[in-house]
C-alpha cells in the first residue's frame, strides 16, 4: 500500500451483507464470472456510445473487448475491459457500497432463507453483481481509469469491512478486476477457476451472447512437447434478438433473460418480434415468472433496453412500454434512430411511438394467448402482475378492450377460481342488466359485508375486487359488453322482480309511514356524519349499512387521493336501516314512546358505528363509540 492509499469502511448494512455473502454456502458460485463479464460488457457499451455522442472524447474504439487472464502460480483470475472506466468518486459510489437500494431487504431475505440454493439466487435477484467475486476470492483488486482522464484508481478489499482506494498514474483505460482465488473445494462447490475448461464452460453457459469478444490466452502442447500460446475468443457474440426464432433454443433465451434482468428464475414467456418497412427494429422481450420487489415502488426500474444498430443507447427506456407493463424485460434494437437521441426526444419521436404501440399489442396478444391456451401459466402471470396490468384500464384507452378480455377477478361464483367478465355475463340471471361488483381490503371482508346480503339471498353473482387500483378502473371503464359496472355499495338496490314488487308494495308503504318520523329525526341527529337516513332493500340480517350515492367517490378512493396530496371534499354517505331487524324496530318504538334524547342519540350513533365497522370503515371517534357501547353492555348485566 502506498502513502497515497486511503482506507475506508463499508456502510454498516453493506458490511453485514458482505459477511453473509462471503461466509454462506452457495450451490453455484460460477455466477461471479457472469456478473463480472456483464459489468465489463456494460462498460464497453457506454464507451462506444460516449465516443459517438461526445466528439471531443478521444478514445480508441477499434478493438473493444473483454479479456480473461489466469495466473495458475499466483492463483489469480483477472477480468479486464477497455471500456468507459470509472473515476475515483464513481468507484467509491458504485463499488464502495452494495446494492444502493434494497440492501436491508436483501439482508432480511438472506437471513430468512434456509436453503443454500435460494441464497445464491438472491444475488441475481438484487443485482449485487461485483460482490459475487468474494464468494470465490480472499482478496479483490479493481484498477480503473475513466476515458478522458489521466489518472486511474485502485480499489482493494478482503471483504472484511474496509477497503482501500488509491490513485494510479499508469493505469490503462478501462477496468480490470483481479481475484485472488480461494483454494478449490469440491465439497463447497468451489471449482478451480484457473482451469481453462472451467472458464470456457462458464462463459459458454452464461455469456455466449455478449456482443463483445471475450478473449483468453490459452496454452497448447504440441506432439513434440513444445508449448505455444494463442489468444482465443470464447463467445459467439451473436445477438439473440437478431437471430430467427428457430435458430435459438429456450436455454439460450433463458440465459439472455437472466443477463438483461438480473433475475434468477427462467422467464414465464418469450416475445420475439421484428418490425420491417419504413422503420426497422428487432425486439426480444420477456414476461418474468415472478414480480420484482420494486414493482410498485416509484423508484422502480423499467426493464426494456434500447439499442440502435447493436449500440447500447439506454437502460430503463420508459418510452418503449407503458407504465402498466413496467415488469416486461428485454431489448429493442432500432435501425434508424439517431445514436445520441435523448429520453425527452424519445417521448416525442413518432417512430418510437409506433414501436411502442406494436410492442404493447404483441405483449397483450401473448397474454391473451396464455389465457386461452395455457391456463396454468396465465394464472401465474395474473397472480404476479394482474394488479399492475389493471392500471392500463385507466391509462390505455386504445387497448382497453383487450385488457378487459384478459382481466380476471374473484367472484362469488367460485371460492377458488377467478372469472373473466365474459364468464360473468354468460352466467347473468334472466332480466339482470348490470354487472355487480364490490370493493374492499379482502375477499372475506367483502363477503361478510352487509351490502352482500340481498345479493346472496337472491343468488346474484358479485365481482369481489380487492386491489387498490380496482376502485379507479371500474369507475373509468364504466361498462362492459353494453352492461353497466355497478357497485353494490352505491345508490338504491332493488333486486325484486316486478311480481315481487307488487306483492311487497303494501308492506313497503306501511314501513315508510311507520318509520317516517324516526328517519327524519335520525337524519337530523346524525347530520354531521350522513347526508340521509332511509330504509334499505339490500339488508336481510344486519341492522344497518352505509352506502354512497350513485356518483359519489368511495371512502377508499377519497383516502387514496388525500394520500397523493389532492384536496378532496369530505363526502357524506347514506345510512340505510333494516326495518325487519329487532334493533331498528326497538329504536323506532323507543322514539315513538318519547325516550330520552341523549339515550336515543347514543343508540343512533351506535347503529351508525356498527354499519361503518361492518364494511371495514373507520370510526371518526373510536373512544366515544367504545364508551357508549361499554355503558350499554353494563346496563344489560
XYZ file of C-alpha atoms in Angstrom:
637
model
C 0.000 0.000 0.000
C 1.372 3.384 -0.978
C 1.300 6.600 1.025
C -1.468 7.834 -1.204
C -3.825 4.984 -0.318
C -6.915 5.795 1.736
C -8.686 3.219 3.883
C -12.473 3.480 4.072
C -15.196 1.451 5.769
C -18.175 -0.164 4.138
C -21.560 1.140 5.184
C -22.994 -0.825 8.130
C -25.626 -2.727 6.151
C -23.204 -3.335 3.309
C -20.683 -4.799 5.747
C -23.290 -7.203 7.159
C -24.367 -8.212 3.681
C -20.799 -8.835 2.571
C -20.154 -11.075 5.543
C -23.268 -13.096 4.805
C -22.246 -13.484 1.168
C -18.666 -14.477 1.914
C -19.448 -16.990 4.640
C -22.735 -18.516 3.441
C -22.785 -21.763 1.465
C -23.880 -21.315 -2.137
C -24.867 -24.097 -4.532
C -23.391 -22.422 -7.625
C -20.534 -19.976 -7.291
C -19.930 -19.764 -11.051
C -22.301 -16.794 -11.178
C -19.432 -14.487 -10.138
C -17.862 -14.665 -13.615
C -21.152 -13.948 -15.345
C -21.555 -10.820 -13.229
C -18.017 -9.544 -13.878
C -18.361 -10.118 -17.627
C -21.752 -8.409 -17.636
C -20.250 -5.373 -15.907
C -17.392 -5.307 -18.444
C -19.859 -5.511 -21.333
C -21.818 -2.572 -19.927
C -18.592 -0.554 -19.713
C -17.828 -1.241 -23.379
C -21.370 -0.279 -24.403
C -21.025 3.001 -22.549
C -17.671 3.823 -24.113
C -18.965 3.125 -27.620
C -21.927 5.419 -27.036
C -19.811 8.147 -25.425
C -17.397 8.129 -28.361
C -20.240 8.600 -30.827
C -22.036 11.322 -28.897
C -19.081 13.278 -27.487
C -16.847 14.260 -30.407
C -14.290 15.774 -28.012
C -13.672 12.439 -26.295
C -10.508 10.991 -27.794
C -10.582 7.206 -27.321
C -9.665 4.188 -29.386
C -12.732 2.041 -30.085
C -11.255 -0.140 -32.824
C -10.726 -3.168 -30.612
C -13.167 -3.081 -27.716
C -13.082 -6.400 -25.928
C -13.118 -8.293 -22.648
C -10.051 -10.238 -21.591
C -9.780 -13.042 -19.069
C -6.295 -13.685 -17.716
C -5.252 -16.558 -15.474
C -2.108 -16.932 -13.373
C -2.053 -20.502 -12.103
C 1.030 -19.988 -9.950
C -0.353 -16.963 -8.139
C -3.914 -18.380 -8.284
C -5.387 -15.184 -9.669
C -8.067 -14.575 -12.251
C -8.434 -11.167 -13.910
C -11.362 -9.871 -15.950
C -10.269 -6.827 -17.931
C -12.052 -4.485 -20.335
C -11.011 -1.357 -22.238
C -14.352 0.323 -21.741
C -15.530 3.576 -20.175
C -13.763 3.070 -16.811
C -14.596 4.901 -13.591
C -13.413 7.994 -11.789
C -12.374 7.865 -8.136
C -15.760 9.199 -6.998
C -17.581 6.646 -9.107
C -15.502 3.840 -7.637
C -16.449 4.876 -4.111
C -20.091 5.358 -5.038
C -20.594 2.243 -7.158
C -18.073 -0.218 -5.723
C -17.766 1.095 -2.181
C -21.426 0.426 -1.454
C -23.531 -2.634 -2.089
C -26.963 -2.573 -3.707
C -27.601 1.131 -3.119
C -31.323 0.430 -2.886
C -32.773 -2.691 -1.333
C -29.811 -3.666 0.850
C -31.886 -4.018 4.001
C -34.458 -6.151 2.209
C -31.736 -8.391 0.781
C -30.231 -8.840 4.238
C -33.604 -9.933 5.574
C -34.111 -12.375 2.701
C -30.642 -13.883 3.129
C -31.149 -14.379 6.847
C -34.588 -15.936 6.410
C -33.557 -18.291 3.620
C -32.579 -21.678 4.974
C -31.966 -23.110 1.523
C -28.427 -22.620 0.235
C -29.510 -22.537 -3.403
C -32.115 -19.904 -2.669
C -29.466 -17.729 -1.045
C -27.326 -17.923 -4.138
C -30.289 -16.964 -6.281
C -30.803 -13.817 -4.244
C -27.571 -12.408 -5.657
C -29.093 -12.231 -9.092
C -32.394 -11.043 -7.688
C -30.880 -7.978 -6.101
C -28.187 -7.308 -8.680
C -25.311 -7.395 -6.221
C -23.061 -8.238 -9.147
C -19.479 -7.228 -8.423
C -19.564 -8.546 -4.858
C -20.275 -12.076 -6.041
C -16.469 -12.166 -6.532
C -15.995 -12.573 -2.774
C -17.655 -15.992 -2.953
C -14.543 -17.315 -4.690
C -11.806 -14.862 -3.712
C -9.995 -13.960 -0.493
C -8.981 -10.594 -1.904
C -10.252 -8.500 -4.812
C -8.372 -5.690 -6.541
C -10.013 -3.338 -9.034
C -7.933 -0.985 -11.173
C -9.697 1.504 -13.419
C -9.234 4.710 -15.391
C -12.102 6.641 -16.861
C -11.956 7.517 -20.554
C -10.739 11.082 -20.959
C -8.952 11.189 -17.577
C -5.212 10.837 -16.981
C -5.089 9.265 -13.507
C -6.626 5.945 -12.560
C -7.895 4.491 -9.292
C -7.173 1.241 -7.500
C -9.722 -0.281 -5.109
C -8.860 -3.286 -2.961
C -10.561 -5.253 -0.207
C -10.537 -8.591 1.551
C -14.236 -8.270 2.269
C -13.634 -7.857 5.996
C -15.290 -4.483 6.483
C -12.853 -1.999 4.945
C -11.418 -1.206 1.528
C -8.575 0.940 0.240
C -8.630 3.470 -2.571
C -5.522 4.996 -4.134
C -4.613 6.876 -7.321
C -2.693 5.041 -10.082
C -0.694 7.054 -12.586
C -0.120 4.346 -15.171
C -3.494 2.601 -15.271
C -4.765 1.780 -18.769
C -8.204 2.979 -19.828
C -10.979 0.694 -18.687
C -11.336 -1.605 -15.707
C -9.599 -4.763 -14.538
C -10.795 -6.886 -11.625
C -8.233 -9.304 -10.174
C -9.433 -12.068 -7.864
C -7.013 -13.808 -5.506
C -8.816 -17.133 -5.599
C -9.621 -19.380 -2.695
C -8.395 -22.990 -2.936
C -10.639 -25.290 -4.941
C -13.049 -27.196 -2.714
C -15.372 -29.747 -4.315
C -17.406 -30.158 -1.121
C -18.108 -26.420 -1.157
C -18.825 -26.371 -4.907
C -15.758 -24.164 -5.309
C -14.223 -25.059 -8.654
C -10.715 -24.416 -9.896
C -11.292 -21.131 -11.685
C -7.781 -21.127 -13.114
C -8.703 -24.127 -15.278
C -9.250 -23.221 -18.937
C -12.193 -25.566 -19.479
C -13.963 -24.388 -16.340
C -13.789 -20.819 -17.630
C -14.866 -21.883 -21.117
C -17.891 -23.722 -19.783
C -19.000 -20.781 -17.629
C -18.597 -18.265 -20.467
C -20.487 -20.506 -22.870
C -23.296 -21.083 -20.413
C -23.760 -17.527 -19.204
C -22.112 -15.076 -21.588
C -22.054 -16.524 -25.098
C -24.487 -13.812 -26.290
C -22.338 -10.873 -25.107
C -21.843 -8.589 -28.121
C -18.131 -8.013 -27.391
C -15.390 -10.610 -27.821
C -14.345 -12.355 -24.636
C -10.739 -13.410 -25.116
C -8.328 -15.598 -23.211
C -4.762 -16.645 -23.875
C -4.515 -20.423 -23.878
C -1.541 -22.727 -23.979
C -1.300 -25.794 -26.155
C 1.333 -28.563 -26.007
C 2.451 -29.927 -29.349
C 3.281 -33.517 -30.266
C 6.954 -32.904 -29.543
C 6.272 -31.420 -26.137
C 6.654 -27.809 -27.214
C 4.243 -25.263 -25.719
C 2.587 -22.498 -27.724
C 0.254 -19.698 -26.702
C -2.647 -18.287 -28.657
C -5.488 -15.833 -27.990
C -8.927 -17.355 -28.446
C -12.386 -15.800 -28.398
C -14.637 -17.744 -26.047
C -18.075 -16.437 -27.038
C -20.074 -16.433 -30.276
C -21.099 -12.734 -29.969
C -24.393 -13.407 -31.715
C -27.135 -11.002 -30.649
C -30.085 -13.276 -29.885
C -32.634 -10.681 -30.918
C -31.141 -10.590 -34.441
C -31.421 -14.350 -34.911
C -34.605 -16.070 -36.062
C -36.716 -17.905 -33.502
C -35.855 -21.352 -34.856
C -32.103 -20.681 -34.530
C -32.263 -20.150 -30.770
C -33.245 -22.696 -28.157
C -35.030 -21.872 -24.916
C -31.892 -22.331 -22.818
C -30.172 -19.512 -24.728
C -33.210 -17.294 -24.331
C -33.336 -18.017 -20.621
C -29.678 -17.116 -20.100
C -30.094 -13.923 -22.091
C -33.103 -13.030 -19.961
C -31.102 -13.534 -16.780
C -28.392 -11.290 -18.194
C -30.684 -8.346 -19.001
C -32.965 -8.711 -15.973
C -30.553 -9.894 -13.228
C -33.285 -12.375 -12.337
C -32.545 -15.843 -11.015
C -35.543 -17.672 -12.491
C -36.472 -18.512 -16.072
C -38.978 -16.186 -17.766
C -42.629 -17.118 -17.992
C -42.940 -16.204 -21.672
C -40.717 -15.076 -24.558
C -41.862 -12.400 -27.038
C -39.635 -12.249 -30.134
C -40.714 -9.886 -32.909
C -39.335 -7.977 -35.861
C -40.621 -4.807 -37.496
C -39.932 -4.180 -41.156
C -40.810 -1.460 -43.627
C -40.088 2.248 -43.283
C -38.815 1.744 -39.736
C -36.994 -1.472 -38.904
C -36.395 -2.854 -35.443
C -35.996 -6.120 -33.583
C -37.397 -6.821 -30.156
C -36.717 -9.639 -27.736
C -38.934 -9.248 -24.689
C -39.653 -11.438 -21.692
C -42.521 -11.733 -19.249
C -40.967 -12.724 -15.891
C -42.301 -15.611 -13.862
C -42.488 -13.525 -10.697
C -42.948 -9.877 -9.764
C -39.839 -7.828 -8.850
C -39.654 -6.371 -5.358
C -39.851 -2.808 -6.681
C -42.911 -3.363 -8.916
C -44.959 -0.781 -7.033
C -42.072 1.457 -5.985
C -41.967 4.967 -7.544
C -38.210 4.409 -7.971
C -38.714 1.006 -9.586
C -36.887 0.492 -12.880
C -38.352 -0.453 -16.236
C -36.813 -3.465 -17.886
C -36.506 -2.664 -21.614
C -33.140 -1.621 -23.025
C -32.822 0.415 -26.224
C -30.108 -0.315 -28.776
C -29.516 1.387 -32.120
C -27.726 -0.780 -34.701
C -26.377 -3.014 -31.884
C -25.076 0.036 -29.971
C -26.420 0.329 -26.446
C -28.299 3.608 -26.005
C -30.092 3.421 -22.673
C -31.322 1.127 -19.995
C -34.762 1.517 -18.466
C -36.282 3.047 -21.631
C -39.629 4.405 -20.477
C -40.719 5.420 -23.989
C -40.929 1.817 -25.208
C -43.542 0.415 -22.819
C -46.365 1.994 -20.804
C -46.128 2.093 -17.055
C -48.556 -0.785 -16.561
C -46.155 -3.097 -18.471
C -43.107 -1.976 -16.494
C -42.366 -5.563 -15.470
C -41.540 -6.593 -19.058
C -37.806 -7.114 -19.627
C -35.742 -7.286 -22.780
C -34.142 -5.446 -25.669
C -35.371 -3.329 -28.579
C -32.814 -2.705 -31.338
C -33.897 0.109 -33.677
C -32.127 0.586 -37.013
C -32.946 4.169 -37.923
C -32.724 6.265 -34.768
C -30.023 8.801 -34.034
C -27.348 7.434 -31.717
C -27.416 10.481 -29.481
C -31.169 10.507 -29.026
C -32.295 11.650 -25.575
C -35.107 10.465 -23.346
C -37.016 13.691 -23.993
C -36.750 13.298 -27.775
C -37.784 9.651 -27.493
C -41.040 10.627 -25.805
C -41.954 12.701 -28.884
C -40.467 10.518 -31.622
C -43.215 9.290 -33.945
C -41.334 6.135 -34.886
C -40.765 5.190 -31.266
C -44.472 5.696 -30.593
C -45.259 3.305 -33.452
C -42.864 0.723 -31.988
C -44.412 1.213 -28.557
C -47.922 0.550 -29.883
C -46.761 -2.599 -31.669
C -44.913 -3.884 -28.618
C -47.938 -3.319 -26.390
C -50.285 -5.074 -28.822
C -47.877 -8.016 -29.110
C -47.420 -8.347 -25.349
C -51.171 -8.215 -24.718
C -51.787 -10.699 -27.537
C -49.258 -13.019 -25.879
C -51.089 -12.767 -22.549
C -54.399 -13.324 -24.341
C -52.967 -16.493 -25.885
C -51.772 -17.656 -22.457
C -55.289 -17.167 -21.125
C -56.861 -19.112 -23.986
C -54.352 -21.944 -24.339
C -52.069 -22.136 -21.282
C -54.283 -21.762 -18.222
C -51.663 -22.588 -15.600
C -49.092 -20.119 -16.941
C -51.800 -17.490 -17.295
C -52.766 -17.986 -13.634
C -49.130 -17.465 -12.671
C -48.983 -14.317 -14.778
C -52.172 -12.852 -13.338
C -51.317 -13.644 -9.726
C -47.949 -11.869 -10.136
C -48.889 -8.957 -12.419
C -52.670 -8.659 -12.515
C -52.776 -5.730 -10.110
C -50.356 -3.667 -12.201
C -51.896 -4.661 -15.568
C -55.218 -3.261 -14.347
C -53.571 0.165 -14.257
C -53.758 0.035 -18.053
C -57.557 0.127 -17.868
C -57.178 3.667 -16.537
C -54.483 4.988 -18.854
C -54.553 2.976 -22.080
C -57.896 3.634 -23.778
C -56.537 2.306 -27.072
C -56.098 -1.201 -25.616
C -58.865 -1.089 -23.025
C -60.994 -3.679 -24.822
C -58.106 -6.173 -24.960
C -57.258 -5.526 -21.329
C -60.868 -6.247 -20.346
C -60.631 -9.542 -22.233
C -57.548 -10.684 -20.305
C -58.868 -9.398 -16.965
C -59.536 -11.949 -14.224
C -61.198 -11.214 -10.892
C -62.594 -13.100 -7.938
C -66.337 -13.506 -7.687
C -68.969 -15.143 -5.501
C -69.454 -17.785 -8.219
C -66.411 -19.801 -7.113
C -64.429 -19.527 -3.859
C -61.199 -20.661 -5.521
C -61.227 -19.836 -9.242
C -61.155 -16.375 -10.806
C -63.560 -15.366 -13.553
C -63.402 -13.050 -16.528
C -66.107 -10.564 -17.479
C -67.310 -12.687 -20.379
C -67.881 -15.590 -17.994
C -69.810 -13.346 -15.603
C -72.058 -12.083 -18.404
C -72.745 -15.638 -19.565
C -73.953 -16.540 -16.045
C -76.142 -13.458 -15.519
C -79.722 -14.101 -14.350
C -82.642 -13.514 -16.679
C -83.584 -9.852 -16.567
C -80.265 -8.786 -14.999
C -78.893 -5.747 -16.803
C -75.929 -4.706 -14.637
C -72.620 -6.300 -13.652
C -72.450 -6.082 -9.872
C -69.169 -5.613 -8.024
C -67.918 -4.810 -4.537
C -64.570 -3.392 -3.436
C -62.751 -3.966 -0.166
C -59.496 -4.925 1.508
C -60.058 -8.680 1.316
C -62.457 -11.265 -0.025
C -63.635 -12.262 3.433
C -64.346 -8.648 4.374
C -66.445 -8.127 1.258
C -68.310 -11.432 1.615
C -69.230 -10.579 5.215
C -70.302 -7.032 4.346
C -73.972 -6.123 4.884
C -74.085 -4.919 1.279
C -73.878 -8.553 0.142
C -76.965 -9.817 1.988
C -79.663 -9.222 -0.623
C -77.396 -10.364 -3.462
C -76.599 -13.560 -1.599
C -80.241 -14.161 -0.781
C -81.337 -13.610 -4.381
C -78.465 -15.602 -5.893
C -76.822 -12.735 -7.808
C -73.138 -13.103 -8.622
C -70.902 -10.262 -7.398
C -67.335 -9.497 -8.513
C -65.009 -9.171 -5.496
C -62.360 -6.502 -6.140
C -59.604 -6.215 -3.532
C -56.739 -4.336 -5.248
C -56.497 -0.562 -4.589
C -56.497 0.100 -8.357
C -59.919 -1.558 -8.625
C -61.511 1.483 -7.046
C -60.344 3.562 -10.008
C -60.620 1.379 -13.095
C -64.230 0.317 -12.568
C -65.214 3.989 -12.463
C -63.140 4.774 -15.560
C -64.345 1.804 -17.613
C -67.989 2.137 -16.615
C -69.359 -0.754 -18.657
C -68.579 -3.998 -20.433
C -70.457 -5.501 -23.362
C -73.139 -2.828 -23.046
C -73.734 -3.613 -19.362
C -73.036 -1.117 -16.586
C -70.473 -1.969 -13.908
C -72.409 -1.200 -10.728
C -71.177 -1.080 -7.151
C -73.433 -2.853 -4.662
C -72.461 -0.188 -2.109
C -73.854 2.728 -4.133
C -77.300 4.011 -4.962
C -80.582 2.198 -4.426
C -80.670 -1.567 -4.848
C -83.859 -3.389 -5.736
C -83.417 -6.959 -6.880
C -87.092 -7.954 -6.730
C -88.953 -8.959 -9.852
C -91.988 -6.946 -10.935
C -94.231 -9.560 -9.389
C -92.339 -9.478 -6.090
C -92.516 -5.681 -6.063
C -96.302 -5.765 -6.426
C -96.627 -8.303 -3.636
C -94.396 -6.274 -1.289
C -95.670 -2.792 -2.189
C -98.261 -2.650 0.600
C -95.705 -3.756 3.218
C -93.154 -1.239 1.993
C -95.674 1.597 2.088
C -96.607 0.661 5.667
C -92.917 0.636 6.667
C -92.324 4.037 5.051
C -95.172 5.502 7.091
C -94.171 3.753 10.330
C -90.521 4.858 10.056
C -91.012 8.344 8.589
C -90.601 10.155 11.931
C -87.605 8.059 13.011
C -85.837 8.588 9.693
C -86.351 12.343 9.870
C -85.114 12.502 13.467
C -82.069 10.318 12.789
C -81.175 12.381 9.710
C -81.038 15.461 11.945
C -79.270 13.692 14.846
C -76.546 12.321 12.554
C -76.389 15.299 10.187
C -72.662 15.774 10.827
C -71.947 12.230 9.597
C -74.549 11.286 6.981
C -76.477 13.075 4.235
C -79.616 10.937 4.582
C -81.175 8.098 6.569
C -83.509 5.780 4.675
C -84.926 2.273 4.726
C -82.932 -0.415 2.953
C -83.894 -3.014 0.390
C -80.440 -4.628 0.376
C -80.305 -5.863 4.002
C -81.669 -9.176 5.250
C -79.882 -9.824 8.577
C -77.804 -6.744 9.501
C -79.432 -3.756 11.221
C -77.849 -1.076 9.037
C -75.310 -0.251 6.354
C -73.775 2.869 4.846
C -73.882 3.441 1.094
C -72.880 6.156 -1.318
C -74.892 7.996 -3.901
C -74.544 6.584 -7.404
C -71.915 9.129 -8.454
C -70.050 9.671 -5.166
C -66.424 8.591 -4.809
C -65.823 5.770 -2.364
C -64.165 6.324 1.035
C -61.172 4.249 -0.095
C -60.731 6.370 -3.209
C -61.113 9.507 -1.112
C -58.268 8.334 1.159
C -56.106 7.463 -1.858
C -56.499 10.956 -3.298
C -55.646 12.542 0.050
C -52.559 10.320 0.377
C -51.410 11.624 -3.019
C -51.787 15.213 -1.797
C -55.048 16.063 -3.583
C -57.628 18.248 -1.900
C -60.843 16.217 -1.829
C -64.032 17.410 -0.083
C -65.405 15.037 2.530
C -68.297 13.067 1.048
C -71.150 12.233 3.381
C -72.821 8.885 2.805
C -76.293 7.465 3.318
C -77.308 5.341 6.319
C -79.750 2.579 5.387
C -81.808 0.802 8.073
C -83.236 -2.689 8.008
C -86.842 -2.324 9.216
C -87.010 -6.057 9.908
C -84.166 -6.038 12.436
C -85.104 -6.041 16.178
C -82.595 -3.262 16.979
C -84.072 -0.911 14.370
C -87.627 -1.830 15.328
C -86.781 -1.268 19.003
C -85.258 2.140 18.258
C -88.443 3.167 16.383
C -90.573 2.041 19.300
C -88.398 3.905 21.840
C -88.575 7.045 19.677
C -92.369 6.824 19.431
C -92.648 6.391 23.216
C -90.587 9.516 23.822
C -87.340 8.067 25.085
C -84.685 10.445 26.376
C -82.989 12.437 23.623
C -79.491 11.573 24.835
C -80.176 7.838 25.024
C -81.814 7.750 21.602
C -78.975 9.723 20.043
C -76.384 7.365 21.524
C -78.286 4.387 20.073
C -78.330 6.095 16.685
C -74.581 6.684 16.931
C -74.022 3.031 17.818
C -76.122 1.947 14.855
C -74.127 4.151 12.500
C -70.836 2.951 14.016
C -71.857 -0.688 13.635
C -72.662 -0.076 9.970
C -69.262 1.556 9.404
C -67.334 -1.235 11.102
C -69.275 -3.933 9.250
C -67.954 -2.689 5.906
C -64.398 -2.198 7.199
C -64.696 1.564 7.629
C -63.088 3.793 10.255
C -64.871 5.478 13.143
C -64.421 9.224 13.476
C -64.245 8.919 17.293
C -63.451 5.324 18.350
C -63.115 6.209 22.042
C -66.663 7.670 22.180
C -68.068 4.658 20.371
C -66.410 2.174 22.746
C -67.512 4.182 25.809
C -71.142 4.245 24.706
C -71.021 0.556 23.831
C -69.442 -0.368 27.172
C -72.081 1.633 29.083
C -74.914 -0.074 27.183
C -73.434 -3.521 27.801
C -73.025 -2.765 31.506
C -76.749 -1.975 31.792
C -77.673 -5.397 30.476
C -75.846 -7.230 33.267
